[in-house]
Coordinates of C-alpha atoms in Angstrom, one line a residue:
M1 CA 4.3 26.2 6.2
A2 CA 7.3 25.8 8.5
V3 CA 8.2 22.3 9.4
T4 CA 8.4 23.3 13.0
E5 CA 4.6 23.8 13.0
L6 CA 4.2 20.2 12.1
A7 CA 6.5 18.9 14.9
P8 CA 4.6 16.7 17.4
P9 CA 4.4 18.0 21.0
E10 CA 6.1 16.0 23.7
E11 CA 2.9 14.5 25.0
L12 CA 2.1 13.2 21.5
E13 CA 5.5 11.6 21.3
E14 CA 4.7 9.8 24.6
L15 CA 1.4 8.6 23.1
R16 CA 3.1 7.4 19.9
A17 CA 5.5 5.4 22.1
A18 CA 2.5 3.9 23.9
Y19 CA 1.0 2.7 20.6
R20 CA 4.4 1.5 19.4
G21 CA 5.0 -0.4 22.6
F22 CA 1.6 -2.1 22.4
L23 CA 2.1 -3.2 18.8
E24 CA 5.6 -4.5 19.4
A25 CA 4.6 -6.4 22.6
H26 CA 1.2 -7.7 21.6
V27 CA 0.5 -7.4 17.8
H28 CA 3.6 -7.9 15.8
P29 CA 4.4 -11.3 17.4
V30 CA 1.0 -12.7 16.5
E31 CA 0.5 -11.3 13.0
A32 CA 0.7 -14.8 11.5
E33 CA -2.0 -16.0 13.9
L34 CA -4.2 -13.0 13.1
G35 CA -3.6 -13.6 9.4
R36 CA -5.2 -17.1 9.5
E37 CA -8.5 -15.3 9.9
D38 CA -10.2 -18.3 11.6
E39 CA -12.2 -18.5 14.9
A40 CA -9.0 -18.5 16.9
A41 CA -7.8 -15.4 15.1
E42 CA -11.1 -13.6 15.9
A43 CA -10.8 -14.5 19.5
L44 CA -7.3 -13.2 19.6
A45 CA -8.3 -10.0 18.0
R46 CA -11.1 -9.5 20.5
D47 CA -8.6 -10.0 23.3
L48 CA -6.2 -7.5 21.8
R49 CA -9.0 -4.9 21.3
A50 CA -10.0 -5.3 24.9
R51 CA -6.5 -4.7 26.1
A52 CA -6.1 -1.6 23.8
K53 CA -9.3 -0.2 25.1
A54 CA -8.4 -0.7 28.7
Q55 CA -5.1 1.1 28.1
G56 CA -6.9 4.1 26.5
L57 CA -5.5 3.4 23.1
W58 CA -8.9 3.4 21.5
A59 CA -10.7 5.1 18.5
P60 CA -8.0 7.8 18.0
H61 CA -9.8 9.1 14.9
L62 CA -12.8 10.5 16.7
P63 CA -12.9 13.3 19.3
P64 CA -13.8 12.7 22.9
E65 CA -17.3 14.1 22.4
A66 CA -18.0 11.3 19.9
G67 CA -16.6 8.6 22.3
G68 CA -13.0 8.5 20.9
T69 CA -9.6 9.7 22.1
G70 CA -8.7 11.8 19.0
R71 CA -6.7 15.0 19.1
G72 CA -7.2 16.1 15.5
F73 CA -5.9 15.1 12.1
L74 CA -2.3 16.1 12.6
A75 CA -2.0 14.1 15.8
Y76 CA -3.7 11.1 14.1
A77 CA -1.2 11.3 11.2
Y78 CA 1.7 10.8 13.6
L79 CA -0.1 8.0 15.5
N80 CA -0.7 6.2 12.2
E81 CA 3.0 6.0 11.5
E82 CA 2.9 3.4 14.3
I83 CA -0.7 2.0 13.9
G84 CA -0.3 1.6 10.1
R85 CA 2.9 -0.6 10.3
T86 CA 0.6 -3.6 10.4
L87 CA -2.7 -4.3 8.8
W88 CA -4.1 -5.4 12.2
G89 CA -3.2 -2.2 14.0
Q90 CA -6.3 -0.3 12.8
L91 CA -8.6 -3.1 13.9
V92 CA -6.9 -3.5 17.3
F93 CA -7.3 0.2 18.1
N94 CA -10.9 0.4 16.6
C95 CA -10.0 2.9 13.9
Q96 CA -10.4 0.6 10.9
A97 CA -11.8 1.4 7.6
P98 CA -14.7 1.7 6.8
D99 CA -15.8 2.1 10.4
A100 CA -13.6 5.2 10.9
G101 CA -15.3 7.1 8.0
N102 CA -18.7 5.9 9.0
G103 CA -18.2 7.0 12.5
E104 CA -17.1 10.5 11.4
I105 CA -20.2 11.1 9.3
L106 CA -22.5 9.7 12.0
H107 CA -20.9 12.1 14.4
M108 CA -21.3 15.0 12.0
F109 CA -24.7 14.3 10.5
G110 CA -26.5 11.8 12.7
T111 CA -29.5 12.6 14.8
D112 CA -29.4 11.9 18.5
E113 CA -31.3 8.7 18.0
Q114 CA -29.0 7.6 15.1
K115 CA -26.0 8.2 17.2
E116 CA -27.4 6.2 20.1
R117 CA -28.4 3.3 17.9
F118 CA -25.5 3.2 15.4
L119 CA -22.6 5.4 16.4
Q120 CA -22.3 4.5 20.1
P121 CA -22.0 0.7 19.6
L122 CA -19.6 1.3 16.7
V123 CA -17.3 3.5 18.8
E124 CA -17.5 1.0 21.7
G125 CA -16.4 -1.8 19.4
E126 CA -19.6 -3.7 19.9
T127 CA -20.4 -3.8 16.2
R128 CA -18.9 -3.1 12.8
S129 CA -20.3 -1.4 9.7
F130 CA -19.9 -1.1 5.9
F131 CA -20.2 1.6 3.4
S132 CA -22.3 0.6 0.4
M133 CA -21.8 3.0 -2.6
T134 CA -19.8 1.3 -5.4
E135 CA -21.9 -0.5 -8.0
P136 CA -20.8 -3.3 -10.4
D137 CA -22.4 -1.8 -13.5
V138 CA -21.2 1.8 -13.4
A139 CA -17.8 3.4 -12.8
G140 CA -17.1 3.9 -9.1
S141 CA -15.0 7.0 -10.0
D142 CA -18.2 8.9 -11.1
P143 CA -20.9 8.7 -8.4
T144 CA -23.4 10.6 -10.5
L145 CA -23.8 7.4 -12.5
L146 CA -25.2 5.4 -9.5
R147 CA -28.4 3.5 -10.3
M148 CA -29.6 1.9 -7.1
R149 CA -33.0 3.3 -6.0
A150 CA -34.6 4.0 -2.7
V151 CA -38.3 4.8 -3.2
R152 CA -40.4 6.3 -0.5
D153 CA -43.5 4.4 0.6
G154 CA -45.1 6.3 3.4
D155 CA -42.7 6.4 6.3
E156 CA -40.3 3.9 4.8
W157 CA -37.6 3.7 2.1
V158 CA -37.8 0.7 -0.2
L159 CA -34.3 -0.1 -1.5
D160 CA -33.6 -2.1 -4.6
G161 CA -30.3 -2.6 -6.3
R162 CA -26.8 -4.1 -6.1
K163 CA -23.6 -2.9 -4.6
W164 CA -20.1 -4.4 -4.5
F165 CA -16.8 -3.8 -2.8
S166 CA -18.7 -3.0 0.4
S167 CA -15.6 -3.7 2.6
G168 CA -16.2 -5.5 5.9
A169 CA -19.9 -6.2 5.2
E170 CA -19.6 -9.8 6.3
G171 CA -20.5 -9.9 10.0
A172 CA -21.2 -6.2 10.2
G173 CA -24.2 -4.8 12.2
F174 CA -25.3 -2.2 9.7
G175 CA -24.4 -0.4 6.5
I176 CA -24.6 3.2 5.2
V177 CA -26.1 2.9 1.7
M178 CA -25.9 5.5 -1.0
A179 CA -29.1 5.3 -3.2
I180 CA -30.9 7.5 -5.7
T181 CA -34.0 9.0 -4.0
D182 CA -34.8 11.7 -6.5
P183 CA -33.8 10.8 -10.1
E184 CA -35.2 14.1 -11.4
A185 CA -33.0 16.3 -9.2
E186 CA -29.8 17.9 -10.4
P187 CA -27.0 15.3 -10.4
H188 CA -25.5 16.0 -7.0
R189 CA -28.9 16.1 -5.3
R190 CA -30.3 12.8 -6.5
A191 CA -28.8 10.5 -3.9
S192 CA -29.2 10.1 -0.1
Q193 CA -27.4 8.1 2.5
I194 CA -29.5 5.6 4.4
L195 CA -28.7 3.5 7.5
V196 CA -29.6 -0.1 7.0
P197 CA -29.3 -2.8 9.7
A198 CA -27.6 -5.8 8.2
D199 CA -30.3 -8.2 9.3
T200 CA -33.0 -6.4 7.4
R201 CA -35.1 -8.7 5.3
G202 CA -34.2 -8.7 1.6
L203 CA -30.5 -7.8 2.2
T204 CA -28.0 -10.4 1.0
I205 CA -24.2 -10.2 1.5
V206 CA -21.7 -12.3 -0.5
P207 CA -17.9 -11.9 -0.1
V208 CA -16.0 -11.4 -3.4
P209 CA -12.4 -12.8 -3.4
V210 CA -9.8 -10.1 -4.2
M211 CA -6.5 -11.1 -5.6
G212 CA -7.1 -14.6 -4.4
H213 CA -8.0 -13.6 -0.9
R214 CA -11.6 -14.1 0.3
G215 CA -11.1 -12.8 3.8
R216 CA -13.3 -13.2 6.8
G217 CA -15.4 -10.6 8.6
W218 CA -13.6 -7.3 8.6
T219 CA -11.2 -8.2 5.8
T220 CA -14.0 -9.1 3.3
H221 CA -15.0 -7.1 0.2
C222 CA -18.6 -8.0 -0.5
E223 CA -21.4 -7.8 -3.1
V224 CA -24.6 -6.6 -1.4
T225 CA -28.0 -7.1 -2.9
Y226 CA -31.0 -5.2 -1.8
A227 CA -34.4 -6.7 -2.8
D228 CA -37.4 -4.8 -1.5
V229 CA -35.4 -3.8 1.6
R230 CA -37.5 -1.6 3.9
V231 CA -36.2 0.8 6.5
P232 CA -37.7 3.9 8.2
V233 CA -37.3 7.2 6.5
D234 CA -35.9 8.3 9.9
N235 CA -32.8 6.2 9.0
T236 CA -31.8 8.9 6.5
L237 CA -28.4 10.4 7.3
G238 CA -28.8 14.2 7.0
E239 CA -31.6 15.3 4.7
P240 CA -32.8 13.5 1.5
G241 CA -30.5 14.6 -1.3
D242 CA -27.5 15.1 0.9
G243 CA -25.8 11.9 -0.2
F244 CA -23.1 13.4 -2.4
R245 CA -22.3 16.2 0.1
I246 CA -21.9 13.7 2.9
A247 CA -19.9 11.4 0.7
Q248 CA -17.4 14.2 0.1
K249 CA -17.2 14.9 3.8
R250 CA -16.5 11.2 4.3
L251 CA -14.2 10.4 1.4
G252 CA -11.8 13.4 1.9
P253 CA -10.8 12.4 5.5
G254 CA -11.1 8.7 4.5
R255 CA -8.5 9.2 1.8
I256 CA -6.0 10.9 4.1
H257 CA -6.6 8.2 6.7
H258 CA -5.5 5.6 4.2
V259 CA -2.4 7.6 3.4
M260 CA -1.6 8.0 7.1
R261 CA -1.6 4.2 7.4
W262 CA 0.5 3.8 4.3
L263 CA 3.2 5.9 6.0
G264 CA 3.5 3.1 8.6
Q265 CA 3.6 0.5 5.8
M266 CA 6.3 2.4 3.9
Q267 CA 8.5 2.9 6.9
R268 CA 8.3 -0.7 7.9
A269 CA 9.1 -2.0 4.4
F270 CA 12.0 0.5 4.3
E271 CA 13.4 -0.8 7.6
L272 CA 13.1 -4.4 6.4
M273 CA 14.9 -3.5 3.2
C274 CA 17.8 -1.8 4.9
R275 CA 18.3 -4.6 7.4
R276 CA 18.2 -7.2 4.8
A277 CA 20.7 -5.3 2.6
L278 CA 23.2 -5.2 5.4
E279 CA 22.9 -8.9 6.4
R280 CA 22.6 -10.6 3.0
E281 CA 25.7 -11.2 1.0
A282 CA 26.1 -11.8 -2.8
F283 CA 29.0 -11.5 -5.2
G284 CA 31.7 -10.8 -2.7
G285 CA 29.9 -8.5 -0.3
P286 CA 26.6 -7.4 1.4
L287 CA 23.8 -6.2 -0.8
A288 CA 24.2 -2.8 0.9
E289 CA 27.4 -2.3 -1.1
K290 CA 25.6 -2.7 -4.5
Q291 CA 24.9 0.6 -6.2
T292 CA 21.4 -0.4 -7.3
V293 CA 20.4 -1.3 -3.8
Q294 CA 21.9 2.0 -2.5
N295 CA 19.8 3.9 -5.1
W296 CA 16.6 2.1 -4.0
I297 CA 17.3 3.1 -0.4
A298 CA 18.1 6.7 -1.3
D299 CA 15.0 7.0 -3.5
S300 CA 12.8 5.4 -0.9
A301 CA 14.0 7.7 1.9
A302 CA 13.3 10.8 -0.2
E303 CA 9.9 9.6 -1.4
I304 CA 8.8 8.5 2.1
Q305 CA 9.8 11.9 3.6
A306 CA 8.0 13.7 0.8
C307 CA 4.8 11.7 1.6
R308 CA 5.2 12.4 5.3
L309 CA 5.5 16.1 4.9
M310 CA 2.7 16.3 2.3
T311 CA 0.4 14.3 4.6
L312 CA 1.3 16.3 7.7
D313 CA 0.6 19.5 5.8
A314 CA -2.8 18.3 4.6
A315 CA -3.7 17.2 8.1
H316 CA -2.7 20.5 9.5
R317 CA -4.9 22.3 6.9
I318 CA -7.9 20.1 7.8
D319 CA -7.4 20.9 11.5
A320 CA -7.4 24.6 10.6
G321 CA -10.8 24.2 8.8
D322 CA -9.6 23.8 5.2
E323 CA -11.1 20.8 3.3
A324 CA -7.6 20.5 1.6
R325 CA -9.1 18.8 -1.5
V326 CA -6.2 19.4 -3.8
E327 CA -3.7 18.4 -1.1
I328 CA -5.6 15.2 -0.4
S329 CA -5.8 14.3 -4.0
L330 CA -2.1 15.0 -4.4
I331 CA -1.0 12.7 -1.6
K332 CA -3.6 10.0 -2.6
F333 CA -2.1 9.3 -6.0
Y334 CA 1.5 10.1 -5.1
A335 CA 1.6 8.1 -1.8
A336 CA -0.1 5.1 -3.5
R337 CA 2.7 4.9 -6.0
V338 CA 5.4 5.4 -3.4
L339 CA 3.8 2.7 -1.2
Q340 CA 3.9 0.2 -4.0
D341 CA 7.4 1.1 -5.1
V342 CA 9.0 1.0 -1.6
I343 CA 7.4 -2.4 -0.8
D344 CA 8.4 -3.7 -4.3
R345 CA 12.1 -2.7 -3.7
A346 CA 12.0 -4.3 -0.3
V347 CA 10.7 -7.6 -1.8
Q348 CA 13.4 -7.5 -4.4
V349 CA 16.1 -7.1 -1.8
H350 CA 14.7 -10.0 0.1
G351 CA 14.6 -12.1 -3.1
A352 CA 12.4 -15.3 -2.9
L353 CA 12.1 -14.8 0.9
G354 CA 10.0 -11.7 0.2
L355 CA 7.4 -13.7 -1.6
T356 CA 6.8 -16.0 1.4
D357 CA 4.7 -15.8 4.5
R358 CA 8.0 -15.8 6.5
S359 CA 8.1 -12.1 5.8
P360 CA 5.3 -9.5 6.1
L361 CA 6.2 -8.1 2.7
A362 CA 4.1 -10.4 0.5
A363 CA 0.9 -9.5 2.3
M364 CA 1.9 -5.8 2.3
Y365 CA 2.5 -6.0 -1.4
T366 CA -0.9 -7.5 -2.2
Q367 CA -2.7 -4.9 -0.1
A368 CA -0.6 -2.0 -1.7
R369 CA -1.8 -2.6 -5.2
A370 CA -5.4 -1.8 -4.2
A371 CA -4.3 1.6 -2.9
R372 CA -4.2 2.9 -6.5
I373 CA -7.9 2.1 -7.0
Y374 CA -10.0 2.5 -3.8
D375 CA -11.3 5.9 -2.7
G376 CA -10.7 7.2 -6.2
P377 CA -8.2 5.8 -8.8
D378 CA -5.0 7.6 -9.4
E379 CA -6.2 8.9 -12.8
V380 CA -9.1 10.7 -11.2
H381 CA -7.1 12.4 -8.5
R382 CA -4.5 13.5 -11.1
M383 CA -7.4 15.0 -13.1
V384 CA -8.8 16.8 -10.1
V385 CA -5.4 18.3 -9.2
S386 CA -4.6 19.4 -12.8
R387 CA -8.0 20.9 -13.4
R388 CA -7.8 23.0 -10.2
I389 CA -4.3 24.2 -11.0
L390 CA -5.2 25.1 -14.6
K391 CA -8.4 26.9 -13.5
A392 CA -6.3 29.1 -11.2
F393 CA -4.2 30.2 -14.3
A394 CA -7.2 30.5 -16.5
D395 CA -8.8 32.9 -14.0
G396 CA -5.7 35.1 -14.4
G397 CA -3.9 34.0 -11.3
A398 CA -1.3 31.3 -10.5
W399 CA -0.9 28.3 -8.3
R400 CA 0.8 28.9 -5.0
F401 CA 2.6 26.1 -3.2
S402 CA 1.8 27.3 0.2

């Protein structure tokens, strides 16, 4: 694909500038306050979200017919180079995980009643949601191992089981729960996705600290227990047995959304590294004159650009109707490593300062490590890519990089 096909149109550049200007004026200066995650921080976030919504910078991941302002995956990739520069960008513009993915599948598979009850308040920013799939006793990388059951009793599902790493569950209004509804079916038809209001009797949410961080509300990662939880069968998303199919529709775009945000994180860390290298002196001159630091800058520039072009290409393919599964798996494991490496180099150039809260790098570094695990660990994505490439050769063909 020609790079010119990926170039953003002039009106998109203007929109990117609007997002950048909003972040620089209103979000970057208050990152420390938002990071305290107390009641004052929540009030500040509500105010910022209201401002963003009033300016039309709202829900850029969803199309207008779903209540968003989105223009497709390629446009969203460019916008995320700005939005992703800070953890709080996605929250301020109401395109945060896991709500973004939940909104997409509600738009694609929800009934009119489900859209009115769950999607509309989600898009309007009146509630949050969580996605409840991963279980503590089985490998999250293999969803066919899921054990949680939902048994039909008349017009109700009765859910029993335990999930964890249900991000953002604390304070959410509802969850989308993956549960086994037909254990006798073939592996990828056993599960269904069910909408469960968070205040349903028998549902218990407990935040699980991750790398020493408990979080609050949106930033929590929770264990969710379902004990005789009853919801109407009408809360089924799609048809019974569609759980794995819907999960694939959700996780593919969800993975590229993560990588889009990482582009912003990489670029911000890169800029911080370059500026620090020019201003900090050691052993007779600025760090920028040291060959090791120069190598870090050159390697980072090459890797970031590679991630950008791979991500833009995958986004373009999705807009054209291709699921781009191989391309998404490629960028998921490659960009996760680049993200961690670039931030690590930036921390090293900053020295001890990079470990403190006087720089955004320490928080960025902590968040970056999880990128190699959530939405499929690196090893699984490498396996997916290699198997598909080898299958092409085994079938008598070859793999084309186009």
